[in-house]
Coordinates of C-alpha atoms in Angstrom, one line a residue:
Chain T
X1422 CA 0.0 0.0 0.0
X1423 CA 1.4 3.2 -0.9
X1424 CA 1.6 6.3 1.4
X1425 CA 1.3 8.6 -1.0
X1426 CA -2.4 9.2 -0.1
X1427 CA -1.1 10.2 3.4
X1428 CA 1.6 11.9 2.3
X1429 CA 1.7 13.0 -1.0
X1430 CA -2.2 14.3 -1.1
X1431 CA -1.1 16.3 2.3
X1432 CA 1.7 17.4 0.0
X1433 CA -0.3 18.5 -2.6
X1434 CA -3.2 19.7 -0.8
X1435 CA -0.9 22.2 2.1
X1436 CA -1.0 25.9 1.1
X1437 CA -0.4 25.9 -2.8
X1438 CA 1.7 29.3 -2.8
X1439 CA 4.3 28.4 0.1
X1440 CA 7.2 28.9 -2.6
X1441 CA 9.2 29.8 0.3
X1442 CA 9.7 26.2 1.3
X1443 CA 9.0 24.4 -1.9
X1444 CA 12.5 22.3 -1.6
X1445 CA 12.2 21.4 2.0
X1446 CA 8.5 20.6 1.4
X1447 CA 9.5 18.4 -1.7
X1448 CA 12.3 16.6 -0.4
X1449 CA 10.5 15.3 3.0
X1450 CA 7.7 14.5 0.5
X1451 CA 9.7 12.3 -1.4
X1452 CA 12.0 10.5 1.1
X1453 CA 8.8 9.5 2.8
X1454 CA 7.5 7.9 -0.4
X1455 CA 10.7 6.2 -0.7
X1456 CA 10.6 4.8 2.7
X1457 CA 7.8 3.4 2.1
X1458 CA 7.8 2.0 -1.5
X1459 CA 11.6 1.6 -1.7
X1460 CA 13.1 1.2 1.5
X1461 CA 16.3 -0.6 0.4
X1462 CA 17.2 2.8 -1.6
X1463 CA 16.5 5.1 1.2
X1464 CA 18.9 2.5 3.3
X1465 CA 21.7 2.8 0.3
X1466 CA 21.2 6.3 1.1
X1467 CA 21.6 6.2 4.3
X1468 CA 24.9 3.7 4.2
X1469 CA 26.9 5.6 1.5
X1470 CA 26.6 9.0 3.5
X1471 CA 27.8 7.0 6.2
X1472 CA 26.9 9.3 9.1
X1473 CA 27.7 12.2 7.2
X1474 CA 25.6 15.5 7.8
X1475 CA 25.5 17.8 5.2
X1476 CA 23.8 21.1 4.1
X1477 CA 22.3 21.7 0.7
X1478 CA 21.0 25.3 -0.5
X1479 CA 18.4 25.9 -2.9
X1480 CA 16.9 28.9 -3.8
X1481 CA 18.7 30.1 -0.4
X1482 CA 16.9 27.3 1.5
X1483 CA 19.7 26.0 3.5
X1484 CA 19.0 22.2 4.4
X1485 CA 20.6 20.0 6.7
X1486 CA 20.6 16.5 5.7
X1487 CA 21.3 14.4 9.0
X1488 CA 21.3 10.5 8.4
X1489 CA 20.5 8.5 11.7
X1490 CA 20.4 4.5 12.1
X1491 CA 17.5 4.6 10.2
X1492 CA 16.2 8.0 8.7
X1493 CA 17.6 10.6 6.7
X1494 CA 16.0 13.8 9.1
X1495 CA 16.0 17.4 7.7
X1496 CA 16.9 20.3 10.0
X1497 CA 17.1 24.2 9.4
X1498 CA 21.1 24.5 8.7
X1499 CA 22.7 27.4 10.4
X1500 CA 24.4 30.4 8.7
X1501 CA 27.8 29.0 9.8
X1502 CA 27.4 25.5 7.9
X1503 CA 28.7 25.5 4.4
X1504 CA 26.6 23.7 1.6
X1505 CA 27.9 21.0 -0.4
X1506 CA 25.7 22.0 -3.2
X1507 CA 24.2 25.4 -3.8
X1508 CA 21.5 25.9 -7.0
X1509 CA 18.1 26.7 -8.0
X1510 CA 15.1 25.2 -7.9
X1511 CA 15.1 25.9 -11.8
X1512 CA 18.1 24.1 -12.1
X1513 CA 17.1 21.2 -10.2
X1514 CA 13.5 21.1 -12.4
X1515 CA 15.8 21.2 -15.8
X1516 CA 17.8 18.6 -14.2
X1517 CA 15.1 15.9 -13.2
X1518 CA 13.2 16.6 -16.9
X1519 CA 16.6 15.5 -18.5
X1520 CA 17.1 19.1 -19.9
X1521 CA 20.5 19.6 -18.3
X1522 CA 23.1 17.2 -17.2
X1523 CA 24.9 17.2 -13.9
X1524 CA 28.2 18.0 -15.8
X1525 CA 27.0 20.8 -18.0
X1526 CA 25.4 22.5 -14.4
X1527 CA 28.6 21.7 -13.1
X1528 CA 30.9 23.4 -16.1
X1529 CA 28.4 26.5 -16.4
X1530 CA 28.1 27.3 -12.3
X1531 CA 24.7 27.2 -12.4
X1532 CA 25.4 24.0 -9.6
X1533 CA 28.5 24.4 -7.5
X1534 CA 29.3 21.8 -5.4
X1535 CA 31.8 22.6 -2.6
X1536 CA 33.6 20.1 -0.2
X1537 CA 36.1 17.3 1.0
X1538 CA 36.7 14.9 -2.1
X1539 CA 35.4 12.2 0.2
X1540 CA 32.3 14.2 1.4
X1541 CA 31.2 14.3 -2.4
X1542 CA 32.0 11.1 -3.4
X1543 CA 29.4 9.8 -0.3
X1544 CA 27.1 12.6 -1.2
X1545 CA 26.7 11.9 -5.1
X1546 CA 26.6 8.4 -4.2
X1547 CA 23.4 8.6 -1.7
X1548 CA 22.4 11.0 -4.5
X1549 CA 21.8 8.1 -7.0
X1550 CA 20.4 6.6 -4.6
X1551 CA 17.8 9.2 -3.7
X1552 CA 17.2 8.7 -7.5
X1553 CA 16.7 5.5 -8.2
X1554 CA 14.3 5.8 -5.4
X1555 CA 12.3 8.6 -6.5
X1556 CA 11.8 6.6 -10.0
X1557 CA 10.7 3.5 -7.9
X1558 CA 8.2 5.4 -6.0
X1559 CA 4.3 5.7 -6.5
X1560 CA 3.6 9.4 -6.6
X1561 CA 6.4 10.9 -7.1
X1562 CA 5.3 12.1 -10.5
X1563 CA 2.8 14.0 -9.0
X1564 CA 5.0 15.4 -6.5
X1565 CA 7.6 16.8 -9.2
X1566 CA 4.2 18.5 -11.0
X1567 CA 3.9 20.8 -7.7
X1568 CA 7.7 21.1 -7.4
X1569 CA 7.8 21.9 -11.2
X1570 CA 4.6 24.5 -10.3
X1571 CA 6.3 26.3 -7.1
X1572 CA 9.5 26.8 -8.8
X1573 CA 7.8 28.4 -11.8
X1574 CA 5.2 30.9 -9.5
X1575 CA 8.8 31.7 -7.8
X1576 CA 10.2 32.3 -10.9
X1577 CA 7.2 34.7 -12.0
X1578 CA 7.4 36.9 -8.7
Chain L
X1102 CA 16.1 -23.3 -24.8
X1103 CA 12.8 -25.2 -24.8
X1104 CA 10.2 -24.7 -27.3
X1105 CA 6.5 -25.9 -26.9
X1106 CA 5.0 -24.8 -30.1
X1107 CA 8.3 -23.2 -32.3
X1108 CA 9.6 -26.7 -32.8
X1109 CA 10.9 -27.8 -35.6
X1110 CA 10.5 -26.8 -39.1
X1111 CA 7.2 -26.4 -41.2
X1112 CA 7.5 -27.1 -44.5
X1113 CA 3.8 -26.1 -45.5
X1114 CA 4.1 -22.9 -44.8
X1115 CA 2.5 -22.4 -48.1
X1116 CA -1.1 -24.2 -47.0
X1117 CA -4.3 -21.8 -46.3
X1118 CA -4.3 -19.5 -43.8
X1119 CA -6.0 -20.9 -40.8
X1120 CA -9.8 -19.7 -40.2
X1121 CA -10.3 -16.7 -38.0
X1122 CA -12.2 -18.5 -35.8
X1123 CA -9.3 -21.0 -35.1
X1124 CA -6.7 -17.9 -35.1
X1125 CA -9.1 -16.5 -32.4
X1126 CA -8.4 -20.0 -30.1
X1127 CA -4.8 -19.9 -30.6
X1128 CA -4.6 -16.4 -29.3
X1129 CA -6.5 -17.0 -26.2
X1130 CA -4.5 -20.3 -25.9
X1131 CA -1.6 -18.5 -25.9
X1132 CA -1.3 -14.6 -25.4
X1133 CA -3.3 -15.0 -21.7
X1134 CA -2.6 -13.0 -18.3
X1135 CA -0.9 -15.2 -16.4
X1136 CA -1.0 -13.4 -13.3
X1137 CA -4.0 -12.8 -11.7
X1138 CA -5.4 -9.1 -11.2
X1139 CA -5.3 -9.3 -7.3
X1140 CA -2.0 -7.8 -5.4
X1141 CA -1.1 -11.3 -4.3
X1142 CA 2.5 -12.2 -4.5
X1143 CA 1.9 -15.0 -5.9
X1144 CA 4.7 -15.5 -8.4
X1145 CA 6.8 -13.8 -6.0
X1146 CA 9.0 -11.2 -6.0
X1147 CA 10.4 -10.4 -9.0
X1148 CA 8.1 -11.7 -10.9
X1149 CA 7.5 -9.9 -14.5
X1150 CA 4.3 -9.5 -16.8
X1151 CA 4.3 -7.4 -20.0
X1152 CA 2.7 -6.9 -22.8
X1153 CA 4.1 -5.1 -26.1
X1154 CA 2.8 -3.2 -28.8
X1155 CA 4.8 -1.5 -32.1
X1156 CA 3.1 0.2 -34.9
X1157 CA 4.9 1.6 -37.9
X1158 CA 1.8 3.5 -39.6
X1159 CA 3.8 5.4 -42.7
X1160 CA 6.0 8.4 -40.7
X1161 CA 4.9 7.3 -36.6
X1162 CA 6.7 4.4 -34.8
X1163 CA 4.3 3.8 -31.7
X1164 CA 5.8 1.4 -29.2
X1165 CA 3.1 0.9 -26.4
X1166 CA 4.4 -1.8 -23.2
X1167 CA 1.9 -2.8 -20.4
X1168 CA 3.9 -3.7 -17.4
X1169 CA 2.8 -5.7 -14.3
X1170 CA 6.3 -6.2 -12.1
X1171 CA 5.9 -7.6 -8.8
X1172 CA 8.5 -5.2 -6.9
X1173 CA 7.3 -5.1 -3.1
X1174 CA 3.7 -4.7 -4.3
X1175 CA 2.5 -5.3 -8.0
X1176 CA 3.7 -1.8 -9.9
X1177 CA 2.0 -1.1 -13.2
X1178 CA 3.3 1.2 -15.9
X1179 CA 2.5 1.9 -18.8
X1180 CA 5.7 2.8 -21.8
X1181 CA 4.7 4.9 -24.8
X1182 CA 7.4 5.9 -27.2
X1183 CA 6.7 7.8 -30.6
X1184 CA 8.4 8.6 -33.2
X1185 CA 7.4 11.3 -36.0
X1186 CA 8.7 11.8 -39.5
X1187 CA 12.0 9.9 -38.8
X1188 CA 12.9 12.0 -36.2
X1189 CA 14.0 11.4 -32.6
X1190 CA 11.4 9.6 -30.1
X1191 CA 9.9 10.9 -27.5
X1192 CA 8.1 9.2 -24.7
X1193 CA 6.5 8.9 -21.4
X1194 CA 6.8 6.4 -18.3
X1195 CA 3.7 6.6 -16.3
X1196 CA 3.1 4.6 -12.9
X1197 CA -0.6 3.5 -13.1
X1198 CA -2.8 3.6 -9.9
X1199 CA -3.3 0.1 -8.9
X1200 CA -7.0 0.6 -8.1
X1201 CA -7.3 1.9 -12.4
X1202 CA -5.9 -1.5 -13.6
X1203 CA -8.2 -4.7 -15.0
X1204 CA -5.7 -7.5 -16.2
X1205 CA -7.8 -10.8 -15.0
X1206 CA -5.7 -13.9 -14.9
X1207 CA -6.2 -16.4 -17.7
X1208 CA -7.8 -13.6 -20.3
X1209 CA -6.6 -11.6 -23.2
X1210 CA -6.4 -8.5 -22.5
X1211 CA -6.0 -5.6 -20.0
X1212 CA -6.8 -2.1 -18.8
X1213 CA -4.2 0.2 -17.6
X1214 CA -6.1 3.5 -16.8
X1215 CA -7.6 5.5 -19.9
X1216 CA -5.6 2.7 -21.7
X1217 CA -6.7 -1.2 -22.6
X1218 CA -6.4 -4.1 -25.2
X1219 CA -9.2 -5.9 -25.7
X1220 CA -9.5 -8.7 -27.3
X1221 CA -12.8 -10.5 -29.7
X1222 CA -13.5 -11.7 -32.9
X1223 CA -9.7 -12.7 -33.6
X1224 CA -8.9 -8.9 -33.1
X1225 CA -6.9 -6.9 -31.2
X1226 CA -8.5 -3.8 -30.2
X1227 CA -5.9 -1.4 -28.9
X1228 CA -6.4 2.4 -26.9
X1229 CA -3.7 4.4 -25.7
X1230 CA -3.9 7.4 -23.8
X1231 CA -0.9 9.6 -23.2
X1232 CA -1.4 12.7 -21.4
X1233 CA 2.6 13.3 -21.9
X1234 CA 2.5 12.9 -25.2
X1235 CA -1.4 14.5 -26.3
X1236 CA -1.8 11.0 -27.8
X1237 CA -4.9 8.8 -27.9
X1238 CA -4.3 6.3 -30.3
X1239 CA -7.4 3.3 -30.9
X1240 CA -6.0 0.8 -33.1
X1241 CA -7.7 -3.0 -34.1
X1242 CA -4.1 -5.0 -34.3
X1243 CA -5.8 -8.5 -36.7
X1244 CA -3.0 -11.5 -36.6
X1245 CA -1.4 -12.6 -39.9
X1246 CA 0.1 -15.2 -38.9
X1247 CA -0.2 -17.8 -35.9
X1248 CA 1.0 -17.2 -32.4
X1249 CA 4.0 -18.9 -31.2
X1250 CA 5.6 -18.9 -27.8
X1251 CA 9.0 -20.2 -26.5
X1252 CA 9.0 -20.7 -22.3
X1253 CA 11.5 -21.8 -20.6
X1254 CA 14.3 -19.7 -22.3
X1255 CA 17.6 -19.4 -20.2
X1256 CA 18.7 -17.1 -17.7
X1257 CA 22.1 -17.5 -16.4
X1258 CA 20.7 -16.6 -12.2
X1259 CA 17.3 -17.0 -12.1
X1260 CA 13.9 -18.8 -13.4
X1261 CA 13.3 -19.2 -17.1
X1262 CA 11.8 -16.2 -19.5
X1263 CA 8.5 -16.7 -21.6
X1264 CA 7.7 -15.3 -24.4
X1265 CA 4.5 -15.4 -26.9
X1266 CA 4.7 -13.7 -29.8
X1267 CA 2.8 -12.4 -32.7
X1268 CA 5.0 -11.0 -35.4
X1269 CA 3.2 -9.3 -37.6
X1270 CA 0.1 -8.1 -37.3
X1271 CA -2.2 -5.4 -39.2
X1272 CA -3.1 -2.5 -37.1
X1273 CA -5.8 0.2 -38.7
X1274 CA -7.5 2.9 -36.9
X1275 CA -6.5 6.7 -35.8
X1276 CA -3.1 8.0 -33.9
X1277 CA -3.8 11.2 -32.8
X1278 CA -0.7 13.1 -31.4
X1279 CA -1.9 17.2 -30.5
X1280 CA -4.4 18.3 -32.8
X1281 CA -3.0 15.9 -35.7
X1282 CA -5.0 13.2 -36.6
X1283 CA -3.0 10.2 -38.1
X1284 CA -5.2 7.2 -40.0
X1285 CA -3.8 4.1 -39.8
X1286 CA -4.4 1.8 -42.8
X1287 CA -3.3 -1.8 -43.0
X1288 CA -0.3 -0.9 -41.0
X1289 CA 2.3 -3.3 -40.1
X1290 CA 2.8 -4.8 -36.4
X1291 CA 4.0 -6.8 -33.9
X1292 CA 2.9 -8.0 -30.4
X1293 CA 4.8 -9.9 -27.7
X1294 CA 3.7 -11.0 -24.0
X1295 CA 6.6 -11.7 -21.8
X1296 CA 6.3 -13.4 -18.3
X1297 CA 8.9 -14.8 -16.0
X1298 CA 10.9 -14.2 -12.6
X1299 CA 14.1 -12.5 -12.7
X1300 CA 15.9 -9.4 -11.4
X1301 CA 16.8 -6.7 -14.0
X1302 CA 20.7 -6.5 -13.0
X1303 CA 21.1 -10.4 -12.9
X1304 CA 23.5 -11.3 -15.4
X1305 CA 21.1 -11.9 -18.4
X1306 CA 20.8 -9.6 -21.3
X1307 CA 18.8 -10.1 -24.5
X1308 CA 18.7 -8.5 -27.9
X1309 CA 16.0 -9.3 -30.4
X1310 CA 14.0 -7.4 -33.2
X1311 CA 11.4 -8.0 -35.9
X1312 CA 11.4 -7.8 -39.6
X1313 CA 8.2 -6.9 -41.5
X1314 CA 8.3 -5.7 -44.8
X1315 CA 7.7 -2.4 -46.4
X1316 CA 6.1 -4.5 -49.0
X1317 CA 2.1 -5.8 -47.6
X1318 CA 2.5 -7.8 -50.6
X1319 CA 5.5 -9.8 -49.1
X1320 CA 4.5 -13.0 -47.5
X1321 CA 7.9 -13.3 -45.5
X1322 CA 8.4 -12.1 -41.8
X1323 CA 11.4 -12.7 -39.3
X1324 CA 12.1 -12.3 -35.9
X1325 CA 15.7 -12.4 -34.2
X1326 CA 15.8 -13.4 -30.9
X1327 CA 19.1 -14.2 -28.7
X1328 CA 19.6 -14.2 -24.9
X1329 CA 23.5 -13.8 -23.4
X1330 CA 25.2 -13.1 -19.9
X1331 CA 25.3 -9.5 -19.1
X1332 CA 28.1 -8.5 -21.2
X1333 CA 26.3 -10.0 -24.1
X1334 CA 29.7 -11.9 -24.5
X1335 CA 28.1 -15.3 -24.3
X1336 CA 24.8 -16.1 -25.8
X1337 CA 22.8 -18.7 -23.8
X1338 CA 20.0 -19.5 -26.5
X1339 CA 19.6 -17.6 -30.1
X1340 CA 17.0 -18.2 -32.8
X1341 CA 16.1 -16.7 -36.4
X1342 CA 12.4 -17.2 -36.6
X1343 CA 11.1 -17.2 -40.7
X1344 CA 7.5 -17.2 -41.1
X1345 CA 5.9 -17.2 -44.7
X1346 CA 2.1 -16.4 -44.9
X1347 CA 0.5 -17.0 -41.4
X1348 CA 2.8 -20.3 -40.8
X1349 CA 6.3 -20.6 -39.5
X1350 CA 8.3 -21.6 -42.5
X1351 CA 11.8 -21.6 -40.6
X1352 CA 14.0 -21.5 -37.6
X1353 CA 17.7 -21.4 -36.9
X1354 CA 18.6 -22.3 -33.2
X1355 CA 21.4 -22.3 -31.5
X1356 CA 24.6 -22.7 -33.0
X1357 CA 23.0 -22.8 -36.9
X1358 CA 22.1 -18.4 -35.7
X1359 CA 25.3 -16.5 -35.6
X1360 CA 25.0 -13.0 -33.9
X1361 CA 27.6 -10.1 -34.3
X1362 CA 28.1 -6.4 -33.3
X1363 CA 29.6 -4.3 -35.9
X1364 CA 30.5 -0.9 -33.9
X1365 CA 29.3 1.0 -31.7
X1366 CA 25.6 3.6 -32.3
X1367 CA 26.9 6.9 -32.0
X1368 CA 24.0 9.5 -31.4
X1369 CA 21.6 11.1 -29.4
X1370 CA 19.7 9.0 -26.7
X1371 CA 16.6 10.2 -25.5
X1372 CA 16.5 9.1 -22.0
X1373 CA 13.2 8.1 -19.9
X1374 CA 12.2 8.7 -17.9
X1375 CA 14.9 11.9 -18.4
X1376 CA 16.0 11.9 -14.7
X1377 CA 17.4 8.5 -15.1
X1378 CA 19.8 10.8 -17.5
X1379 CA 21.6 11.7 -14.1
X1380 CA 22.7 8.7 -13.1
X1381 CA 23.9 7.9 -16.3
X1382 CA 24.9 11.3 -19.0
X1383 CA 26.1 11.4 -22.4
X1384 CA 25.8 8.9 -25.4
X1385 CA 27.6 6.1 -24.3
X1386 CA 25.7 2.7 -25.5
X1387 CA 26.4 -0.6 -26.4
X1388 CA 23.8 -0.7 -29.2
X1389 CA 26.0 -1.7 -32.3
X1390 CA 26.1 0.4 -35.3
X1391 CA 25.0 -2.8 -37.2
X1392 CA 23.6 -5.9 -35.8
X1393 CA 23.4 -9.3 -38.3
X1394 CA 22.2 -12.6 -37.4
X1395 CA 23.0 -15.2 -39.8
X1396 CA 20.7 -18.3 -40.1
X1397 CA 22.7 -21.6 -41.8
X1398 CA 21.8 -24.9 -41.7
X1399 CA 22.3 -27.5 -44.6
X1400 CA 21.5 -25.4 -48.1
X1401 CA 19.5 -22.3 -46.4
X1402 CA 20.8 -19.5 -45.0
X1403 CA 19.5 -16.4 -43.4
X1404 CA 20.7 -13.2 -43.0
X1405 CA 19.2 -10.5 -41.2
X1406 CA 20.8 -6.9 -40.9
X1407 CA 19.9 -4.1 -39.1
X1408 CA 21.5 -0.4 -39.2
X1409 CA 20.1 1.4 -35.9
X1410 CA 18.9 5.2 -36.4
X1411 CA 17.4 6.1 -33.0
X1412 CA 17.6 5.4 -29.7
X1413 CA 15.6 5.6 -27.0
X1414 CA 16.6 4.6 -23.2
X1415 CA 14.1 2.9 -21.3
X1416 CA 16.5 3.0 -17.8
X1417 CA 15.2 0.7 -14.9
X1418 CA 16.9 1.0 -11.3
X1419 CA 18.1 -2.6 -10.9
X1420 CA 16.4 -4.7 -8.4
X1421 CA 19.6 -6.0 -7.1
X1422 CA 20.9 -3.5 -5.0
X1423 CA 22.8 -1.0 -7.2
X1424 CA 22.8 -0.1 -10.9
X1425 CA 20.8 0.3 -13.2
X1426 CA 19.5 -1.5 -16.7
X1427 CA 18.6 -0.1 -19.7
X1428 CA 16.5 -1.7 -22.5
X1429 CA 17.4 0.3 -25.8
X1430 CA 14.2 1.0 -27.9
X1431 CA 16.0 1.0 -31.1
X1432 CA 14.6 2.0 -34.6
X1433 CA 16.0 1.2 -37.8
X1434 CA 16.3 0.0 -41.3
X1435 CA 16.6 -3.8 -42.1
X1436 CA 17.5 -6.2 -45.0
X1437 CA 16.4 -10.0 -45.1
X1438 CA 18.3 -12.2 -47.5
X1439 CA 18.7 -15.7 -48.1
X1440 CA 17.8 -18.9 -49.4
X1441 CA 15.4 -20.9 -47.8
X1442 CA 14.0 -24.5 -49.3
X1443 CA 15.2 -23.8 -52.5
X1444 CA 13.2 -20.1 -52.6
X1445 CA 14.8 -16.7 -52.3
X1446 CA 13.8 -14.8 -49.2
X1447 CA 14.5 -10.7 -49.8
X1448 CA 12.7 -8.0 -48.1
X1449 CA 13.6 -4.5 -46.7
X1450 CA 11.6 -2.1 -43.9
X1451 CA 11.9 -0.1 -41.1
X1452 CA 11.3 -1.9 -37.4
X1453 CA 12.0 -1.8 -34.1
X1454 CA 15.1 -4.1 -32.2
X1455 CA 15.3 -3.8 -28.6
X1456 CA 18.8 -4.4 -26.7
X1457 CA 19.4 -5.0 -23.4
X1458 CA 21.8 -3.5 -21.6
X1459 CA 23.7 -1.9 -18.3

């Protein structure tokens, strides 16, 4: 049985113009989905971070990712806490609809990723398999449609 | 490989067509559900159901897959690819909500949200809906020739594949793609229904395509079929299938089919769905630049070539527990040659080869 109706329809239905949010909103939205439909991604997640915490910025949200024994938890990162990836929402829309690669982001700035070689080898690695979760997972097709919609209304304004 | 109904060699492949009453049985005898609609994990996990669809209606390649995958609980999808005027395909990956899908156990037939095949009166009778791609397609798919299946074919680390197959079939109807209406007369086809347990990233890969001809005139069809390890270094069973009229006229197994690569396809890959493209950028593929499978046994011989044009990657997360596969949706041009009880065999078209790959 899929969560999504818990989650994803609470998703969908919570205040349609909280652009402000969007990525935390999204991302909490999805690793729940893959908890529950893919569980051994979200543990590959978990393993090749490898009890590493890090801090992700878009759109000037500034995430921190915190893996525990067996969740990935989201916190409010403080000014002090470099990101290991700074972009856009934008960007991260172009990247999921396959209309930018990771490379070309990388080579044009409009994705910078910043950190210890080993800190991004563990972070690209969960990031795959955050992926291949969020393929796996029912409803997460509809959650990318209200990404895709907050990231163009914050775009307009 | 074991065969239940390709055995052999039929040397009347130039007797009457069979009745479409008896072509009627032999599809429901073979081209059935065999898992039941209800969530049971029955089959177990991993357990695989699909059914497959191409159309080449003049300029549109449509390629329409019903999947049923048993992967925690039973996940249905539905695969549309097109292709317009040559050009590059597009396509569309949709998850279909359990609750919106009819596929009853031991029928013909299915229905995957706005989208079905239904089966009567020795007819196919195809709708796709595509929000994705604006397409609504309703197609009635009529056999040409009779259904064959082949169970039991090897995989290296796991159960048996089966495979039912319908090579060529003619499809008439309306693709609409937009506002553009598309009729489809007498169009050229081919249907397949593939069941079995295995894990996509077991070391297994397949490659096989089918050969209609341009021509409606031409009685001949062929379809290439060959399963190998992962590195599609060692084949595990092969076969060129030959069918003249509605009856298999002949097959080349094993060592009488020869496969090889020439090259490597260089090109554009459209990637589905796209965010797959992250885990794996740029136009690296193993899809050879030309494929040939050459069918030889006493005085006949075979040869099939295909020259690839487009890709498209289909790009599955593995079940095992990294990786990924990809199943290359590959159009192209191909010639048929050969000499086959003492009668030339030569046709040319456009189809559709799919290779398997990581």
């Amino acid at each position: 049985m899929s969560v999504f109706a818990l989650v994803g329809e609470a998703f969908l239905s919570s205040s349609g113009a909280d652009t402000q949010n969007a990525f935390r909103e999204f991302l909490e939205a999805s690793l729940t989905l893959i908890d529950a439909d893919v569980r051994d991604r979200y543990d590959a997640m978990l393993s090749r971070l490898n009890a590493r915490a890090v801090v992700v910025d878009v759109d000037g949200e500034r995430l921190a990712l915190i893996p525990t024994a067996r969740a990935l938890e989201i916190g409010t990162a403080s000014a002090e806490q470099l990101p290991i990836l700074r972009t856009t929402g934008g960007v991260i829309v172009a990247l999921l609809d396959g209309d930018l690669e990771l490379g070309t982001a990388l080579r044009e700035n409009r994705l910078r990723l910043r950190g210890a070689s080993s800190d991004l080898i563990a972070f690209h690695s969960a990031l795959m398999a955050y992926l291949e979760g969020c393929v796996r997972a029912s409803g997460m097709d509809r959650l990318l449609s209200r990404y895709r919609g907050a990231v163009d209304a914050r775009t307009k304004t | 490989m074991t065969s239940a109904s390709t055995h052999g060699v039929s040397r009347d492949a130039g007797a009457a067509d069979p009745a479409p009453s008896l072509m009627d049985a032999l599809v429901r005898s073979l081209d059935f559900n065999r898992a039941p609609k209800s969530g049971e994990n029955v089959h177990g996990e991993g357990y695989k159901e699909w059914l497959h669809f191409c159309v080449r209606a003049g300029s549109l390649d449509l390629l329409v897959n019903f999947s049923a995958v048993q992967e925690g609980e039973r996940a249905f999808r539905t695969i549309v690819l097109l292709r317009e005027d040559g050009g590059r395909w597009r396509g569309d990956i949709a998850r279909i909500d359990p609750r919106r899908v009819a596929m009853p156990g031991g029928r013909v037939g299915l229905r995957f949200a706005e989208s079905e095949v239904r089966f009567s009166n020795g007819r196919y009778n195809l709708r796709v809906h595509c929000e994705a791609l604006a397409l609504i397609a309703e197609l009635s798919l009529v056999p040409m020739v009779i259904p064959a299946q082949t169970l039991n074919m090897e995989v290296r680390d796991g159960p048996p594949h089966n495979w039912a197959i319908i090579p060529r079939l003619c499809a008439n109807g309306f693709i609409q793609v937009g506002d553009a209406r598309h009729e489809v007369r007498d169009a050229p086809s081919y249907h397949d229904h593939n069941w079995g347990t295995f894990q996509w990233g077991g070391d297994f890969a397949w490659e096989w395509g089918y050969a209609i001809p341009d021509d409606p005139a031409c009685p001949w069809c062929v379809v290439a079929v060959r399963f190998a390890d992962r590195g599609h270094a060692q084949g595990l069973a092969q076969g060129l299938f030959l069918w003249k009229g509605a009856r298999q006229a002949r097959i080349f197994r094993g060592e009488q089919a020869q496969v090889s690569h020439d090259g490597l396809f260089r090109g554009d890959l459209v990637k589905l769905p796209p965010v797959m493209g992250l885990l794996r950028p740029g136009a690296a593929t193993d899809v050879p630049a030309r494929y040939e499978m050459l069918g030889r046994d006493g005085p006949d011989e075979l040869r099939l070539r295909f020259t690839p044009s487009e890709v498209a990657q289909v790009m599955i997360p593995n079940d095992t527990p990294s990786g990924m596969t990809i199943i290359h949706e590959v159009a192209g041009r191909f010639e048929v040659d050969g000499v086959v009880f003492g009668e030339r065999v030569r046709f040319g078209g456009g189809g559709v080869f799919e290779f398997l790959g990581s």
